[in-house]
Amino acid sequence: MSANHTVDLAAVLRSRGMRMTPQRQLVLDAIADLGHATPEHIHDSVAERVEGINITTIYRTLDLLEELNLVTHTHLSHGAPTYHLAGDRGHAHLVCHRCGKTEEVSPAVFSSARDAIASDSGFVLDIGHVALFGTCAQCLDKKDGTHG
């Protein structure tokens, strides 16, 4: 993925006076490949490509990539945050509390709620960081035998 990756990480780092390292590129590539991933999943992916990379390096690199606005994170559960490319922010997350399945939906689904909250309180929601918990259709079907 690194050869086709749309972000020129080396150029972004140079513009900030930082140097490019293979580990930084590998972490960014892993996030692009995995879509949504915890630091542990990213570590596992990078470790398949290079030996000896430790989880501390992954966390430091994630912090840097987030500071550079290349990745962002969302808390999809009580566990570790889930990272994804910053350009991939055009969605909210629906998380099934039974099976853990995560679906993405357009933030437009929440536009009326966002507008009502802004009108009532002046608070503007950042829908790109929203995770809503409920029960997916498959788990409802398993419980009831029906959907709806």
mmCIF file with all atom_site columns, C-alpha atoms in Angstrom:
data_model
loop_
_atom_site.group_PDB
_atom_site.id
_atom_site.type_symbol
_atom_site.label_atom_id
_atom_site.label_alt_id
_atom_site.label_comp_id
_atom_site.label_asym_id
_atom_site.label_entity_id
_atom_site.label_seq_id
_atom_site.pdbx_PDB_ins_code
_atom_site.Cartn_x
_atom_site.Cartn_y
_atom_site.Cartn_z
_atom_site.occupancy
_atom_site.B_iso_or_equiv
_atom_site.pdbx_formal_charge
_atom_site.auth_seq_id
_atom_site.auth_comp_id
_atom_site.auth_asym_id
_atom_site.auth_atom_id
_atom_site.pdbx_PDB_model_num
ATOM 1   C CA . MET A 1 1   ? 0.000   0.000   0.000  1.00 0.00 ? 1   MET A CA 1
ATOM 2   C CA . SER A 1 2   ? 2.864   2.426   0.689  1.00 0.00 ? 2   SER A CA 1
ATOM 3   C CA . ALA A 1 3   ? 3.724   2.865   -2.981 1.00 0.00 ? 3   ALA A CA 1
ATOM 4   C CA . ASN A 1 4   ? 0.124   3.841   -3.801 1.00 0.00 ? 4   ASN A CA 1
ATOM 5   C CA . HIS A 1 5   ? -0.568  5.688   -0.581 1.00 0.00 ? 5   HIS A CA 1
ATOM 6   C CA . THR A 1 6   ? -2.109  9.107   -1.200 1.00 0.00 ? 6   THR A CA 1
ATOM 7   C CA . VAL A 1 7   ? -0.260  10.852  1.649  1.00 0.00 ? 7   VAL A CA 1
ATOM 8   C CA . ASP A 1 8   ? 3.382   11.741  1.055  1.00 0.00 ? 8   ASP A CA 1
ATOM 9   C CA . LEU A 1 9   ? 4.449   11.169  4.631  1.00 0.00 ? 9   LEU A CA 1
ATOM 10  C CA . ALA A 1 10  ? 8.077   12.073  3.917  1.00 0.00 ? 10  ALA A CA 1
ATOM 11  C CA . ALA A 1 11  ? 7.048   15.501  2.571  1.00 0.00 ? 11  ALA A CA 1
ATOM 12  C CA . VAL A 1 12  ? 4.754   16.163  5.546  1.00 0.00 ? 12  VAL A CA 1
ATOM 13  C CA . LEU A 1 13  ? 7.523   15.246  7.981  1.00 0.00 ? 13  LEU A CA 1
ATOM 14  C CA . ARG A 1 14  ? 10.141  17.322  6.144  1.00 0.00 ? 14  ARG A CA 1
ATOM 15  C CA . SER A 1 15  ? 7.825   20.347  6.185  1.00 0.00 ? 15  SER A CA 1
ATOM 16  C CA . ARG A 1 16  ? 7.827   20.058  9.991  1.00 0.00 ? 16  ARG A CA 1
ATOM 17  C CA . GLY A 1 17  ? 11.588  19.519  10.246 1.00 0.00 ? 17  GLY A CA 1
ATOM 18  C CA . MET A 1 18  ? 11.172  15.821  11.100 1.00 0.00 ? 18  MET A CA 1
ATOM 19  C CA . ARG A 1 19  ? 12.802  12.851  9.488  1.00 0.00 ? 19  ARG A CA 1
ATOM 20  C CA . MET A 1 20  ? 11.183  9.971   7.720  1.00 0.00 ? 20  MET A CA 1
ATOM 21  C CA . THR A 1 21  ? 11.591  6.512   9.236  1.00 0.00 ? 21  THR A CA 1
ATOM 22  C CA . PRO A 1 22  ? 10.473  3.156   7.861  1.00 0.00 ? 22  PRO A CA 1
ATOM 23  C CA . GLN A 1 23  ? 8.459   2.551   11.046 1.00 0.00 ? 23  GLN A CA 1
ATOM 24  C CA . ARG A 1 24  ? 6.411   5.718   10.520 1.00 0.00 ? 24  ARG A CA 1
ATOM 25  C CA . GLN A 1 25  ? 5.550   4.693   6.970  1.00 0.00 ? 25  GLN A CA 1
ATOM 26  C CA . LEU A 1 26  ? 4.728   1.132   8.055  1.00 0.00 ? 26  LEU A CA 1
ATOM 27  C CA . VAL A 1 27  ? 2.323   2.371   10.744 1.00 0.00 ? 27  VAL A CA 1
ATOM 28  C CA . LEU A 1 28  ? 0.555   4.706   8.306  1.00 0.00 ? 28  LEU A CA 1
ATOM 29  C CA . ASP A 1 29  ? 0.357   1.913   5.717  1.00 0.00 ? 29  ASP A CA 1
ATOM 30  C CA . ALA A 1 30  ? -1.058  -0.506  8.285  1.00 0.00 ? 30  ALA A CA 1
ATOM 31  C CA . ILE A 1 31  ? -3.815  1.957   9.184  1.00 0.00 ? 31  ILE A CA 1
ATOM 32  C CA . ALA A 1 32  ? -4.629  2.440   5.494  1.00 0.00 ? 32  ALA A CA 1
ATOM 33  C CA . ASP A 1 33  ? -4.714  -1.339  4.956  1.00 0.00 ? 33  ASP A CA 1
ATOM 34  C CA . LEU A 1 34  ? -6.731  -2.169  8.081  1.00 0.00 ? 34  LEU A CA 1
ATOM 35  C CA . GLY A 1 35  ? -9.256  0.663   7.912  1.00 0.00 ? 35  GLY A CA 1
ATOM 36  C CA . HIS A 1 36  ? -10.090 0.857   11.607 1.00 0.00 ? 36  HIS A CA 1
ATOM 37  C CA . ALA A 1 37  ? -7.536  -0.674  13.927 1.00 0.00 ? 37  ALA A CA 1
ATOM 38  C CA . THR A 1 38  ? -6.412  -0.643  17.534 1.00 0.00 ? 38  THR A CA 1
ATOM 39  C CA . PRO A 1 39  ? -2.752  -0.021  18.321 1.00 0.00 ? 39  PRO A CA 1
ATOM 40  C CA . GLU A 1 40  ? -2.394  -3.755  18.972 1.00 0.00 ? 40  GLU A CA 1
ATOM 41  C CA . HIS A 1 41  ? -3.787  -4.639  15.532 1.00 0.00 ? 41  HIS A CA 1
ATOM 42  C CA . ILE A 1 42  ? -1.479  -2.072  13.954 1.00 0.00 ? 42  ILE A CA 1
ATOM 43  C CA . HIS A 1 43  ? 1.458   -3.549  15.881 1.00 0.00 ? 43  HIS A CA 1
ATOM 44  C CA . ASP A 1 44  ? 0.584   -7.056  14.674 1.00 0.00 ? 44  ASP A CA 1
ATOM 45  C CA . SER A 1 45  ? 0.398   -5.848  11.079 1.00 0.00 ? 45  SER A CA 1
ATOM 46  C CA . VAL A 1 46  ? 3.717   -3.978  11.247 1.00 0.00 ? 46  VAL A CA 1
ATOM 47  C CA . ALA A 1 47  ? 5.411   -6.876  13.082 1.00 0.00 ? 47  ALA A CA 1
ATOM 48  C CA . GLU A 1 48  ? 4.571   -9.127  10.115 1.00 0.00 ? 48  GLU A CA 1
ATOM 49  C CA . ARG A 1 49  ? 6.736   -6.868  7.949  1.00 0.00 ? 49  ARG A CA 1
ATOM 50  C CA . VAL A 1 50  ? 9.583   -5.973  10.317 1.00 0.00 ? 50  VAL A CA 1
ATOM 51  C CA . GLU A 1 51  ? 10.949  -7.775  13.350 1.00 0.00 ? 51  GLU A CA 1
ATOM 52  C CA . GLY A 1 52  ? 11.587  -6.156  16.685 1.00 0.00 ? 52  GLY A CA 1
ATOM 53  C CA . ILE A 1 53  ? 9.133   -3.250  16.541 1.00 0.00 ? 53  ILE A CA 1
ATOM 54  C CA . ASN A 1 54  ? 7.636   -2.696  19.968 1.00 0.00 ? 54  ASN A CA 1
ATOM 55  C CA . ILE A 1 55  ? 4.230   -1.403  20.959 1.00 0.00 ? 55  ILE A CA 1
ATOM 56  C CA . THR A 1 56  ? 5.736   1.782   22.433 1.00 0.00 ? 56  THR A CA 1
ATOM 57  C CA . THR A 1 57  ? 6.997   2.737   18.977 1.00 0.00 ? 57  THR A CA 1
ATOM 58  C CA . ILE A 1 58  ? 3.501   2.161   17.590 1.00 0.00 ? 58  ILE A CA 1
ATOM 59  C CA . TYR A 1 59  ? 1.918   4.433   20.227 1.00 0.00 ? 59  TYR A CA 1
ATOM 60  C CA . ARG A 1 60  ? 4.519   7.176   19.695 1.00 0.00 ? 60  ARG A CA 1
ATOM 61  C CA . THR A 1 61  ? 4.046   6.988   15.946 1.00 0.00 ? 61  THR A CA 1
ATOM 62  C CA . LEU A 1 62  ? 0.252   7.115   16.278 1.00 0.00 ? 62  LEU A CA 1
ATOM 63  C CA . ASP A 1 63  ? 0.558   10.225  18.451 1.00 0.00 ? 63  ASP A CA 1
ATOM 64  C CA . LEU A 1 64  ? 2.796   11.853  15.840 1.00 0.00 ? 64  LEU A CA 1
ATOM 65  C CA . LEU A 1 65  ? 0.540   10.914  12.912 1.00 0.00 ? 65  LEU A CA 1
ATOM 66  C CA . GLU A 1 66  ? -2.451  12.306  14.783 1.00 0.00 ? 66  GLU A CA 1
ATOM 67  C CA . GLU A 1 67  ? -0.554  15.516  15.574 1.00 0.00 ? 67  GLU A CA 1
ATOM 68  C CA . LEU A 1 68  ? 0.175   15.802  11.830 1.00 0.00 ? 68  LEU A CA 1
ATOM 69  C CA . ASN A 1 69  ? -3.577  15.358  11.131 1.00 0.00 ? 69  ASN A CA 1
ATOM 70  C CA . LEU A 1 70  ? -2.927  12.223  9.090  1.00 0.00 ? 70  LEU A CA 1
ATOM 71  C CA . VAL A 1 71  ? -4.866  9.867   11.361 1.00 0.00 ? 71  VAL A CA 1
ATOM 72  C CA . THR A 1 72  ? -7.564  10.254  13.944 1.00 0.00 ? 72  THR A CA 1
ATOM 73  C CA . HIS A 1 73  ? -8.992  7.970   16.578 1.00 0.00 ? 73  HIS A CA 1
ATOM 74  C CA . THR A 1 74  ? -12.390 7.007   17.884 1.00 0.00 ? 74  THR A CA 1
ATOM 75  C CA . HIS A 1 75  ? -13.337 5.124   21.032 1.00 0.00 ? 75  HIS A CA 1
ATOM 76  C CA . LEU A 1 76  ? -15.589 2.321   19.840 1.00 0.00 ? 76  LEU A CA 1
ATOM 77  C CA . SER A 1 77  ? -15.697 0.514   23.159 1.00 0.00 ? 77  SER A CA 1
ATOM 78  C CA . HIS A 1 78  ? -14.169 0.556   26.618 1.00 0.00 ? 78  HIS A CA 1
ATOM 79  C CA . GLY A 1 79  ? -10.915 -0.793  25.219 1.00 0.00 ? 79  GLY A CA 1
ATOM 80  C CA . ALA A 1 80  ? -8.187  0.792   23.168 1.00 0.00 ? 80  ALA A CA 1
ATOM 81  C CA . PRO A 1 81  ? -8.980  3.563   20.692 1.00 0.00 ? 81  PRO A CA 1
ATOM 82  C CA . THR A 1 82  ? -9.446  2.696   17.039 1.00 0.00 ? 82  THR A CA 1
ATOM 83  C CA . TYR A 1 83  ? -7.369  4.624   14.508 1.00 0.00 ? 83  TYR A CA 1
ATOM 84  C CA . HIS A 1 84  ? -8.205  5.429   10.906 1.00 0.00 ? 84  HIS A CA 1
ATOM 85  C CA . LEU A 1 85  ? -6.959  7.805   8.232  1.00 0.00 ? 85  LEU A CA 1
ATOM 86  C CA . ALA A 1 86  ? -7.986  11.409  8.872  1.00 0.00 ? 86  ALA A CA 1
ATOM 87  C CA . GLY A 1 87  ? -9.357  11.732  5.343  1.00 0.00 ? 87  GLY A CA 1
ATOM 88  C CA . ASP A 1 88  ? -11.676 8.856   6.245  1.00 0.00 ? 88  ASP A CA 1
ATOM 89  C CA . ARG A 1 89  ? -13.609 10.959  8.766  1.00 0.00 ? 89  ARG A CA 1
ATOM 90  C CA . GLY A 1 90  ? -16.846 11.184  6.800  1.00 0.00 ? 90  GLY A CA 1
ATOM 91  C CA . HIS A 1 91  ? -18.672 8.639   8.903  1.00 0.00 ? 91  HIS A CA 1
ATOM 92  C CA . ALA A 1 92  ? -19.969 7.787   12.334 1.00 0.00 ? 92  ALA A CA 1
ATOM 93  C CA . HIS A 1 93  ? -19.775 4.356   13.936 1.00 0.00 ? 93  HIS A CA 1
ATOM 94  C CA . LEU A 1 94  ? -22.570 2.017   15.008 1.00 0.00 ? 94  LEU A CA 1
ATOM 95  C CA . VAL A 1 95  ? -21.257 -0.631  17.397 1.00 0.00 ? 95  VAL A CA 1
ATOM 96  C CA . CYS A 1 96  ? -23.191 -3.744  18.376 1.00 0.00 ? 96  CYS A CA 1
ATOM 97  C CA . HIS A 1 97  ? -22.797 -4.310  22.105 1.00 0.00 ? 97  HIS A CA 1
ATOM 98  C CA . ARG A 1 98  ? -23.563 -8.020  21.650 1.00 0.00 ? 98  ARG A CA 1
ATOM 99  C CA . CYS A 1 99  ? -21.210 -9.142  18.877 1.00 0.00 ? 99  CYS A CA 1
ATOM 100 C CA . GLY A 1 100 ? -18.926 -6.103  18.576 1.00 0.00 ? 100 GLY A CA 1
ATOM 101 C CA . LYS A 1 101 ? -19.611 -5.575  14.877 1.00 0.00 ? 101 LYS A CA 1
ATOM 102 C CA . THR A 1 102 ? -18.930 -1.998  13.763 1.00 0.00 ? 102 THR A CA 1
ATOM 103 C CA . GLU A 1 103 ? -20.771 -0.360  10.878 1.00 0.00 ? 103 GLU A CA 1
ATOM 104 C CA . GLU A 1 104 ? -20.192 3.057   9.367  1.00 0.00 ? 104 GLU A CA 1
ATOM 105 C CA . VAL A 1 105 ? -22.966 5.511   8.566  1.00 0.00 ? 105 VAL A CA 1
ATOM 106 C CA . SER A 1 106 ? -22.940 8.930   6.987  1.00 0.00 ? 106 SER A CA 1
ATOM 107 C CA . PRO A 1 107 ? -22.879 11.853  9.437  1.00 0.00 ? 107 PRO A CA 1
ATOM 108 C CA . ALA A 1 108 ? -25.869 13.204  7.487  1.00 0.00 ? 108 ALA A CA 1
ATOM 109 C CA . VAL A 1 109 ? -27.986 10.691  9.432  1.00 0.00 ? 109 VAL A CA 1
ATOM 110 C CA . PHE A 1 110 ? -27.345 12.829  12.518 1.00 0.00 ? 110 PHE A CA 1
ATOM 111 C CA . SER A 1 111 ? -27.822 16.250  10.904 1.00 0.00 ? 111 SER A CA 1
ATOM 112 C CA . SER A 1 112 ? -31.188 16.978  12.559 1.00 0.00 ? 112 SER A CA 1
ATOM 113 C CA . ALA A 1 113 ? -29.815 16.022  15.996 1.00 0.00 ? 113 ALA A CA 1
ATOM 114 C CA . ARG A 1 114 ? -26.659 18.097  15.377 1.00 0.00 ? 114 ARG A CA 1
ATOM 115 C CA . ASP A 1 115 ? -28.784 21.095  14.319 1.00 0.00 ? 115 ASP A CA 1
ATOM 116 C CA . ALA A 1 116 ? -31.133 20.758  17.296 1.00 0.00 ? 116 ALA A CA 1
ATOM 117 C CA . ILE A 1 117 ? -28.245 20.552  19.774 1.00 0.00 ? 117 ILE A CA 1
ATOM 118 C CA . ALA A 1 118 ? -26.535 23.553  18.181 1.00 0.00 ? 118 ALA A CA 1
ATOM 119 C CA . SER A 1 119 ? -29.778 25.521  18.283 1.00 0.00 ? 119 SER A CA 1
ATOM 120 C CA . ASP A 1 120 ? -30.576 24.596  21.899 1.00 0.00 ? 120 ASP A CA 1
ATOM 121 C CA . SER A 1 121 ? -27.129 24.867  23.449 1.00 0.00 ? 121 SER A CA 1
ATOM 122 C CA . GLY A 1 122 ? -24.708 26.327  20.914 1.00 0.00 ? 122 GLY A CA 1
ATOM 123 C CA . PHE A 1 123 ? -22.696 23.095  21.097 1.00 0.00 ? 123 PHE A CA 1
ATOM 124 C CA . VAL A 1 124 ? -21.546 21.737  17.732 1.00 0.00 ? 124 VAL A CA 1
ATOM 125 C CA . LEU A 1 125 ? -21.134 17.976  17.494 1.00 0.00 ? 125 LEU A CA 1
ATOM 126 C CA . ASP A 1 126 ? -18.102 16.451  15.798 1.00 0.00 ? 126 ASP A CA 1
ATOM 127 C CA . ILE A 1 127 ? -19.873 13.538  14.144 1.00 0.00 ? 127 ILE A CA 1
ATOM 128 C CA . GLY A 1 128 ? -16.561 12.113  12.911 1.00 0.00 ? 128 GLY A CA 1
ATOM 129 C CA . HIS A 1 129 ? -15.856 10.982  16.477 1.00 0.00 ? 129 HIS A CA 1
ATOM 130 C CA . VAL A 1 130 ? -19.246 9.476   17.298 1.00 0.00 ? 130 VAL A CA 1
ATOM 131 C CA . ALA A 1 131 ? -19.762 5.854   18.259 1.00 0.00 ? 131 ALA A CA 1
ATOM 132 C CA . LEU A 1 132 ? -23.298 4.801   19.058 1.00 0.00 ? 132 LEU A CA 1
ATOM 133 C CA . PHE A 1 133 ? -23.994 1.482   20.728 1.00 0.00 ? 133 PHE A CA 1
ATOM 134 C CA . GLY A 1 134 ? -26.977 -0.749  20.145 1.00 0.00 ? 134 GLY A CA 1
ATOM 135 C CA . THR A 1 135 ? -27.865 -4.107  18.655 1.00 0.00 ? 135 THR A CA 1
ATOM 136 C CA . CYS A 1 136 ? -27.200 -5.039  15.038 1.00 0.00 ? 136 CYS A CA 1
ATOM 137 C CA . ALA A 1 137 ? -29.814 -6.676  12.829 1.00 0.00 ? 137 ALA A CA 1
ATOM 138 C CA . GLN A 1 138 ? -28.087 -10.075 12.932 1.00 0.00 ? 138 GLN A CA 1
ATOM 139 C CA . CYS A 1 139 ? -28.097 -10.172 16.735 1.00 0.00 ? 139 CYS A CA 1
ATOM 140 C CA . LEU A 1 140 ? -31.745 -9.084  16.823 1.00 0.00 ? 140 LEU A CA 1
ATOM 141 C CA . ASP A 1 141 ? -32.580 -11.869 14.360 1.00 0.00 ? 141 ASP A CA 1
ATOM 142 C CA . LYS A 1 142 ? -30.796 -14.418 16.559 1.00 0.00 ? 142 LYS A CA 1
ATOM 143 C CA . LYS A 1 143 ? -32.753 -13.335 19.623 1.00 0.00 ? 143 LYS A CA 1
ATOM 144 C CA . ASP A 1 144 ? -36.204 -12.937 18.097 1.00 0.00 ? 144 ASP A CA 1
ATOM 145 C CA . GLY A 1 145 ? -36.005 -15.104 15.022 1.00 0.00 ? 145 GLY A CA 1
ATOM 146 C CA . THR A 1 146 ? -37.350 -12.068 13.180 1.00 0.00 ? 146 THR A CA 1
ATOM 147 C CA . HIS A 1 147 ? -36.110 -8.665  12.112 1.00 0.00 ? 147 HIS A CA 1
ATOM 148 C CA . GLY A 1 148 ? -38.047 -5.507  12.625 1.00 0.00 ? 148 GLY A CA 1
#
